[in-house]
């Protein structure tokens, strides 16, 4: 079972997923910022709006962006090239489970 997380705890865990992770933002499903730098929010929202997939990986010129969503939350992680998608996406899902558990 996943332990309940606050948004700040969730962001801290996301930043610890891999050494390549540079930043993370946690949002409500509707896009309200719960934790993370506001400068990333417009791009995070654009990425989440661009797909209905529960999780996505996008390679950019400067690195990799991972995003995932749950019933009530979404999270986006910015990483340097070389971040392994499997562990990062698994970690994203676990963190979202923790946020969901806090709502119950």
CSV table of C-alpha atoms in Angstrom, one decimal:
chain,number,residue,atom,x,y,z
A,1,UNK,CA,0.0,0.0,0.0
A,2,UNK,CA,1.2,3.5,-0.8
A,3,UNK,CA,1.5,6.0,2.0
A,4,UNK,CA,-0.4,9.3,1.8
A,5,UNK,CA,1.6,12.3,0.5
A,6,UNK,CA,1.2,16.0,0.7
A,7,UNK,CA,1.8,17.9,-2.5
A,8,UNK,CA,5.2,19.2,-1.2
A,9,UNK,CA,6.2,15.6,-0.2
A,10,UNK,CA,5.1,14.4,-3.6
A,11,UNK,CA,7.3,17.1,-5.3
A,12,UNK,CA,10.3,16.2,-3.2
A,13,UNK,CA,9.9,12.5,-4.0
A,14,UNK,CA,9.6,13.3,-7.7
A,15,UNK,CA,12.8,15.2,-7.6
A,16,UNK,CA,14.5,12.2,-6.0
A,17,UNK,CA,13.4,9.7,-8.7
A,18,UNK,CA,16.7,9.8,-10.6
A,19,UNK,CA,19.8,11.9,-10.6
A,20,UNK,CA,18.8,13.3,-13.9
A,21,UNK,CA,15.6,14.9,-12.6
A,22,UNK,CA,15.9,18.6,-12.5
A,23,UNK,CA,12.5,19.8,-11.5
A,24,UNK,CA,8.9,18.7,-10.8
A,25,UNK,CA,5.5,20.2,-10.6
A,26,UNK,CA,2.3,18.8,-9.0
A,27,UNK,CA,-1.1,20.0,-10.2
A,28,UNK,CA,-4.7,19.2,-9.6
A,29,UNK,CA,-6.4,17.4,-12.5
A,30,UNK,CA,-7.8,20.8,-13.5
A,31,UNK,CA,-4.4,22.4,-13.5
A,32,UNK,CA,-4.2,24.3,-10.2
A,33,UNK,CA,-0.6,24.4,-8.9
A,34,UNK,CA,-0.1,22.4,-5.7
A,35,UNK,CA,3.7,22.3,-5.6
A,36,UNK,CA,6.6,23.3,-7.9
A,37,UNK,CA,7.8,26.4,-9.8
A,38,UNK,CA,5.1,28.4,-11.4
A,39,UNK,CA,7.4,29.0,-14.4
A,40,UNK,CA,6.9,25.4,-15.5
A,41,UNK,CA,3.1,25.4,-15.2
A,42,UNK,CA,2.2,26.8,-18.7
A,43,UNK,CA,4.3,24.2,-20.5
A,44,UNK,CA,3.1,21.4,-18.1
A,45,UNK,CA,-0.5,22.3,-18.8
A,46,UNK,CA,0.1,22.3,-22.5
A,47,UNK,CA,1.7,18.9,-22.4
A,48,UNK,CA,-1.2,17.4,-20.4
A,49,UNK,CA,-3.8,19.0,-22.7
A,50,UNK,CA,-2.0,17.6,-25.7
A,51,UNK,CA,-2.9,14.0,-24.8
A,52,UNK,CA,-5.4,12.0,-22.9
A,53,UNK,CA,-2.9,9.3,-22.2
A,54,UNK,CA,-2.4,8.5,-18.5
A,55,UNK,CA,1.4,8.9,-18.9
A,56,UNK,CA,3.6,10.5,-21.5
A,57,UNK,CA,7.3,10.9,-22.2
A,58,UNK,CA,8.5,13.7,-24.5
A,59,UNK,CA,12.0,14.2,-25.7
A,60,UNK,CA,13.1,17.8,-26.2
A,61,UNK,CA,16.3,19.5,-27.3
A,62,UNK,CA,17.4,20.0,-23.7
A,63,UNK,CA,16.2,16.7,-22.1
A,64,UNK,CA,13.1,14.7,-21.4
A,65,UNK,CA,9.8,15.5,-19.9
A,66,UNK,CA,7.6,12.9,-18.2
A,67,UNK,CA,4.0,13.5,-17.2
A,68,UNK,CA,1.3,11.3,-15.6
A,69,UNK,CA,-2.1,11.9,-14.3
A,70,UNK,CA,-4.5,10.2,-11.8
A,71,UNK,CA,-8.1,10.7,-11.0
A,72,UNK,CA,-7.4,14.0,-9.0
A,73,UNK,CA,-3.8,15.0,-9.8
A,74,UNK,CA,-1.2,15.4,-12.4
A,75,UNK,CA,2.6,15.6,-12.2
A,76,UNK,CA,5.3,16.6,-14.6
A,77,UNK,CA,9.0,15.9,-14.3
A,78,UNK,CA,11.8,17.6,-16.2
A,79,UNK,CA,14.9,15.6,-16.6
A,80,UNK,CA,18.3,15.6,-18.4
A,81,UNK,CA,18.8,13.2,-21.2
A,82,UNK,CA,19.7,9.7,-19.9
A,83,UNK,CA,16.8,9.5,-17.4
A,84,UNK,CA,15.4,6.0,-17.7
A,85,UNK,CA,11.7,6.1,-18.6
A,86,UNK,CA,10.6,3.0,-16.8
A,87,UNK,CA,11.8,4.0,-13.3
A,88,UNK,CA,10.7,7.6,-13.7
A,89,UNK,CA,7.2,6.7,-15.0
A,90,UNK,CA,6.8,4.0,-12.3
A,91,UNK,CA,7.8,6.6,-9.7
A,92,UNK,CA,5.4,9.2,-11.1
A,93,UNK,CA,2.5,6.6,-10.7
A,94,UNK,CA,3.5,5.8,-7.2
A,95,UNK,CA,3.7,9.4,-6.2
A,96,UNK,CA,0.2,10.0,-7.7
A,97,UNK,CA,-1.1,7.0,-5.8
A,98,UNK,CA,0.2,8.7,-2.6
A,99,UNK,CA,-1.5,11.9,-3.4
A,100,UNK,CA,-4.8,10.0,-4.1
A,101,UNK,CA,-4.4,8.2,-0.8
A,102,UNK,CA,-4.2,11.5,1.0
A,103,UNK,CA,-7.6,12.4,-0.4
A,104,UNK,CA,-9.3,9.4,1.0
